[in-house]
Amino acid sequence: MKELGMALMGTFAIALFFGFKIYPDLEYTGGTSVSSCTGMCYAEYVETYGTPAEIERKKQELASADEFSSIRGLWAGCAACHGQNGEGMAVFPALKGQTKEYITDRLYAYKNRETIGAMSQTMWGQAAMLSDSDIETIGKFIQQELK
Ligand code: HEC
């Protein structure tokens, strides 16, 4: 009987933990959790952060204000070899400080499977997955952001 009691208590504790700790966190509210916030509190929340719809709109505006948002994910792949800030690593050339023209020329050349250095083949596969507009955006990104 004692064991059954312990087991029940254990289950109860887990249920409490789930109900009060995990479940409220699962609910996506677009900001600080408002699940326990109604009436005056909600009015205050809206005053500070805006309505959930406004918060969504602001987030989208921020994303579209970042002209490099389309290639930031791609750049993470490039950064694995060329360094987070394009500083280069060992055999991988630095990209920072280059002009847009320099970068796009190289990328178009690799896309056409041209040989530039001894390791051009490594870049053929990389450039093959870039669209022309990706190449233009990456060129601009490197010129503007990686100095
Ligand atoms: C697996 C490692 C690797 C990855 C990932 C990689 N590169 Fe490279 N990159 C190289 C190597 C090696 C070279 C030198 C190639 C050669 O010898 O011609 C190079 C050369 C370049 C060059 C020419 C630099 C110069 O001064 O000649 C550019 C531009 C470039 N990479 C851009 C990128 C971009 C943009 C990405 C992401 C889409 C990327 N690379 C991903 C390894 C990599």
mmCIF file of C-alpha atoms and ligand atoms in Angstrom:
data_model
loop_
_atom_site.group_PDB
_atom_site.id
_atom_site.type_symbol
_atom_site.label_atom_id
_atom_site.label_comp_id
_atom_site.label_asym_id
_atom_site.label_seq_id
_atom_site.Cartn_x
_atom_site.Cartn_y
_atom_site.Cartn_z
ATOM 1 C CA MET A 1 0.000 0.000 0.000
ATOM 2 C CA LYS A 2 2.853 2.300 0.846
ATOM 3 C CA GLU A 3 4.420 1.750 -2.574
ATOM 4 C CA LEU A 4 1.128 2.497 -4.308
ATOM 5 C CA GLY A 5 0.888 5.747 -2.370
ATOM 6 C CA MET A 6 4.404 6.704 -3.371
ATOM 7 C CA ALA A 7 3.704 5.899 -7.004
ATOM 8 C CA LEU A 8 0.545 7.993 -6.962
ATOM 9 C CA MET A 9 2.381 10.880 -5.342
ATOM 10 C CA GLY A 10 5.088 10.625 -7.981
ATOM 11 C CA THR A 11 2.572 10.685 -10.810
ATOM 12 C CA PHE A 12 0.838 13.618 -9.198
ATOM 13 C CA ALA A 13 4.077 15.552 -8.879
ATOM 14 C CA ILE A 14 4.902 14.956 -12.539
ATOM 15 C CA ALA A 15 1.397 16.015 -13.559
ATOM 16 C CA LEU A 16 1.746 19.214 -11.531
ATOM 17 C CA PHE A 17 5.131 19.938 -13.060
ATOM 18 C CA PHE A 18 3.781 19.396 -16.540
ATOM 19 C CA GLY A 19 0.654 21.435 -15.928
ATOM 20 C CA PHE A 20 2.292 24.464 -14.373
ATOM 21 C CA LYS A 21 5.770 24.493 -15.810
ATOM 22 C CA ILE A 22 5.881 22.782 -19.195
ATOM 23 C CA TYR A 23 2.429 23.360 -20.632
ATOM 24 C CA PRO A 24 2.403 27.176 -20.284
ATOM 25 C CA ASP A 25 5.797 27.277 -22.010
ATOM 26 C CA LEU A 26 4.496 25.201 -24.892
ATOM 27 C CA GLU A 27 1.897 27.780 -25.734
ATOM 28 C CA TYR A 28 3.264 30.223 -28.289
ATOM 29 C CA THR A 29 2.116 33.748 -27.587
ATOM 30 C CA GLY A 30 4.616 35.719 -29.652
ATOM 31 C CA GLY A 31 6.138 37.390 -26.637
ATOM 32 C CA THR A 32 6.225 37.073 -22.887
ATOM 33 C CA SER A 33 3.712 34.458 -21.816
ATOM 34 C CA VAL A 34 0.291 36.050 -21.409
ATOM 35 C CA SER A 35 -1.520 32.844 -20.508
ATOM 36 C CA SER A 36 -2.211 34.046 -16.978
ATOM 37 C CA CYS A 37 -2.739 37.637 -18.002
ATOM 38 C CA THR A 38 -6.275 38.932 -18.455
ATOM 39 C CA GLY A 39 -8.193 42.180 -17.948
ATOM 40 C CA MET A 40 -5.990 45.046 -16.738
ATOM 41 C CA CYS A 41 -2.868 42.965 -17.013
ATOM 42 C CA TYR A 42 -3.602 42.169 -20.657
ATOM 43 C CA ALA A 43 -4.283 45.851 -21.395
ATOM 44 C CA GLU A 44 -0.888 46.669 -19.921
ATOM 45 C CA TYR A 45 0.771 43.959 -21.970
ATOM 46 C CA VAL A 46 -0.795 45.282 -25.169
ATOM 47 C CA GLU A 47 0.352 48.790 -24.301
ATOM 48 C CA THR A 48 3.927 47.617 -23.879
ATOM 49 C CA TYR A 49 4.230 45.044 -26.654
ATOM 50 C CA GLY A 50 1.213 45.649 -28.911
ATOM 51 C CA THR A 51 -1.410 43.051 -29.740
ATOM 52 C CA PRO A 52 -0.160 39.621 -30.819
ATOM 53 C CA ALA A 53 -1.021 40.550 -34.425
ATOM 54 C CA GLU A 54 1.027 43.741 -34.184
ATOM 55 C CA ILE A 55 3.955 41.806 -32.734
ATOM 56 C CA GLU A 56 3.833 39.413 -35.690
ATOM 57 C CA ARG A 57 3.772 42.316 -38.127
ATOM 58 C CA LYS A 58 6.740 43.983 -36.431
ATOM 59 C CA LYS A 59 8.702 40.749 -36.615
ATOM 60 C CA GLN A 60 8.006 40.475 -40.339
ATOM 61 C CA GLU A 61 9.040 44.083 -40.892
ATOM 62 C CA LEU A 62 12.313 43.404 -39.080
ATOM 63 C CA ALA A 63 12.952 40.337 -41.226
ATOM 64 C CA SER A 64 12.282 42.188 -44.469
ATOM 65 C CA ALA A 65 14.399 45.143 -43.324
ATOM 66 C CA ASP A 66 17.339 42.734 -43.286
ATOM 67 C CA GLU A 67 18.250 42.608 -46.960
ATOM 68 C CA PHE A 68 20.539 39.661 -46.289
ATOM 69 C CA SER A 69 17.942 37.497 -44.555
ATOM 70 C CA SER A 70 17.718 35.233 -47.638
ATOM 71 C CA ILE A 71 21.397 34.237 -47.483
ATOM 72 C CA ARG A 72 22.173 34.226 -43.763
ATOM 73 C CA GLY A 73 21.324 30.522 -43.615
ATOM 74 C CA LEU A 74 23.506 29.826 -46.650
ATOM 75 C CA TRP A 75 26.353 31.847 -45.199
ATOM 76 C CA ALA A 76 26.451 29.553 -42.172
ATOM 77 C CA GLY A 77 27.570 26.819 -44.594
ATOM 78 C CA CYS A 78 30.237 29.036 -46.195
ATOM 79 C CA ALA A 79 31.398 30.112 -42.737
ATOM 80 C CA ALA A 80 32.233 26.509 -41.868
ATOM 81 C CA CYS A 81 35.259 26.874 -44.157
ATOM 82 C CA HIS A 82 35.748 30.607 -44.622
ATOM 83 C CA GLY A 83 35.120 31.594 -40.982
ATOM 84 C CA GLN A 84 32.158 33.288 -39.361
ATOM 85 C CA ASN A 85 33.409 36.724 -40.403
ATOM 86 C CA GLY A 86 35.034 35.587 -43.621
ATOM 87 C CA GLU A 87 38.447 35.772 -41.998
ATOM 88 C CA GLY A 88 39.582 32.531 -43.626
ATOM 89 C CA MET A 89 41.164 29.488 -42.004
ATOM 90 C CA ALA A 90 44.254 27.495 -42.911
ATOM 91 C CA VAL A 91 43.788 26.541 -46.586
ATOM 92 C CA PHE A 92 40.478 28.375 -46.894
ATOM 93 C CA PRO A 93 40.908 31.879 -48.319
ATOM 94 C CA ALA A 94 39.654 34.935 -46.438
ATOM 95 C CA LEU A 95 36.697 36.629 -48.080
ATOM 96 C CA LYS A 96 36.345 39.687 -45.909
ATOM 97 C CA GLY A 97 37.549 42.955 -47.323
ATOM 98 C CA GLN A 98 36.812 41.859 -50.902
ATOM 99 C CA THR A 99 34.550 43.841 -53.200
ATOM 100 C CA LYS A 100 31.243 42.554 -54.441
ATOM 101 C CA GLU A 101 32.619 42.260 -57.993
ATOM 102 C CA TYR A 102 35.545 40.139 -56.860
ATOM 103 C CA ILE A 103 33.292 37.734 -54.953
ATOM 104 C CA THR A 104 30.613 37.428 -57.643
ATOM 105 C CA ASP A 105 33.260 36.942 -60.394
ATOM 106 C CA ARG A 106 34.768 34.074 -58.438
ATOM 107 C CA LEU A 107 31.417 32.489 -57.642
ATOM 108 C CA TYR A 108 30.231 32.640 -61.272
ATOM 109 C CA ALA A 109 33.557 31.146 -62.338
ATOM 110 C CA TYR A 110 33.176 28.265 -59.854
ATOM 111 C CA LYS A 111 29.590 27.795 -60.979
ATOM 112 C CA ASN A 112 30.957 27.345 -64.522
ATOM 113 C CA ARG A 113 33.452 24.856 -63.125
ATOM 114 C CA GLU A 114 36.439 27.025 -63.902
ATOM 115 C CA THR A 115 39.725 26.454 -62.118
ATOM 116 C CA ILE A 116 41.114 29.332 -60.073
ATOM 117 C CA GLY A 117 43.261 27.795 -57.345
ATOM 118 C CA ALA A 118 44.366 24.262 -56.581
ATOM 119 C CA MET A 119 41.183 23.564 -54.647
ATOM 120 C CA SER A 120 38.589 24.980 -57.005
ATOM 121 C CA GLN A 121 36.752 21.670 -57.123
ATOM 122 C CA THR A 122 35.760 22.201 -53.500
ATOM 123 C CA MET A 123 33.950 25.359 -54.558
ATOM 124 C CA TRP A 124 32.274 23.890 -57.639
ATOM 125 C CA GLY A 125 29.722 22.059 -55.510
ATOM 126 C CA GLN A 126 29.253 25.086 -53.277
ATOM 127 C CA ALA A 127 28.643 27.496 -56.140
ATOM 128 C CA ALA A 128 26.391 25.033 -57.960
ATOM 129 C CA MET A 129 23.749 25.359 -55.271
ATOM 130 C CA LEU A 130 23.651 29.159 -55.450
ATOM 131 C CA SER A 131 21.177 30.970 -57.698
ATOM 132 C CA ASP A 132 22.417 34.077 -59.505
ATOM 133 C CA SER A 133 20.487 36.198 -57.058
ATOM 134 C CA ASP A 134 22.112 34.341 -54.125
ATOM 135 C CA ILE A 135 25.515 35.142 -55.641
ATOM 136 C CA GLU A 136 24.671 38.839 -56.001
ATOM 137 C CA THR A 137 23.339 39.004 -52.438
ATOM 138 C CA ILE A 138 26.332 37.144 -50.988
ATOM 139 C CA GLY A 139 28.703 39.461 -52.867
ATOM 140 C CA LYS A 140 26.975 42.504 -51.451
ATOM 141 C CA PHE A 141 26.866 40.923 -47.995
ATOM 142 C CA ILE A 142 30.605 40.271 -47.966
ATOM 143 C CA GLN A 143 31.434 43.778 -49.210
ATOM 144 C CA GLN A 144 29.134 45.519 -46.756
ATOM 145 C CA GLU A 145 29.171 43.381 -43.649
ATOM 146 C CA LEU A 146 32.550 41.644 -43.554
ATOM 147 C CA LYS A 147 35.197 44.311 -43.370
HETATM 148 C C1 HEC B 1 34.253 22.852 -47.827
HETATM 149 C C2 HEC B 1 34.827 24.151 -47.580
HETATM 150 C C3 HEC B 1 34.221 25.349 -48.305
HETATM 151 C C4 HEC B 1 32.932 25.783 -48.232
HETATM 152 C C5 HEC B 1 31.759 25.169 -47.461
HETATM 153 C C6 HEC B 1 32.872 27.001 -49.023
HETATM 154 N N1 HEC B 1 34.104 27.275 -49.556
HETATM 155 FE FE1 HEC B 1 34.577 28.881 -50.700
HETATM 156 N N2 HEC B 1 36.459 28.158 -50.941
HETATM 157 C C7 HEC B 1 36.947 26.985 -50.404
HETATM 158 C C8 HEC B 1 38.283 26.741 -50.935
HETATM 159 C C9 HEC B 1 39.159 25.541 -50.607
HETATM 160 C C10 HEC B 1 38.569 27.793 -51.820
HETATM 161 C C11 HEC B 1 39.809 27.957 -52.709
HETATM 162 C C12 HEC B 1 39.405 27.353 -54.050
HETATM 163 C C13 HEC B 1 40.452 27.417 -55.113
HETATM 164 O O1 HEC B 1 41.561 26.895 -54.882
HETATM 165 O O2 HEC B 1 40.144 27.956 -56.192
HETATM 166 C C14 HEC B 1 37.405 28.674 -51.783
HETATM 167 C C15 HEC B 1 37.322 29.851 -52.494
HETATM 168 C C16 HEC B 1 36.260 30.730 -52.455
HETATM 169 C C17 HEC B 1 36.223 32.028 -53.107
HETATM 170 C C18 HEC B 1 37.354 32.669 -53.914
HETATM 171 C C19 HEC B 1 38.281 33.347 -52.935
HETATM 172 C C20 HEC B 1 39.509 33.891 -53.628
HETATM 173 O O3 HEC B 1 40.043 34.901 -53.118
HETATM 174 O O4 HEC B 1 39.915 33.341 -54.640
HETATM 175 C C21 HEC B 1 35.020 32.570 -52.836
HETATM 176 C C22 HEC B 1 34.503 33.923 -53.275
HETATM 177 C C23 HEC B 1 34.290 31.612 -52.011
HETATM 178 N N3 HEC B 1 35.077 30.512 -51.785
HETATM 179 C C24 HEC B 1 33.015 31.815 -51.530
HETATM 180 C C25 HEC B 1 32.275 30.846 -50.840
HETATM 181 C C26 HEC B 1 30.889 30.986 -50.523
HETATM 182 C C27 HEC B 1 30.040 32.203 -50.822
HETATM 183 C C28 HEC B 1 30.515 29.830 -49.899
HETATM 184 C C29 HEC B 1 29.138 29.442 -49.397
HETATM 185 C C30 HEC B 1 28.097 29.382 -50.402
HETATM 186 C C31 HEC B 1 31.691 28.988 -49.811
HETATM 187 N N4 HEC B 1 32.732 29.630 -50.411
HETATM 188 C C32 HEC B 1 31.728 27.751 -49.199
HETATM 189 C C33 HEC B 1 36.279 26.188 -49.482
HETATM 190 C C34 HEC B 1 34.941 26.289 -49.146
#
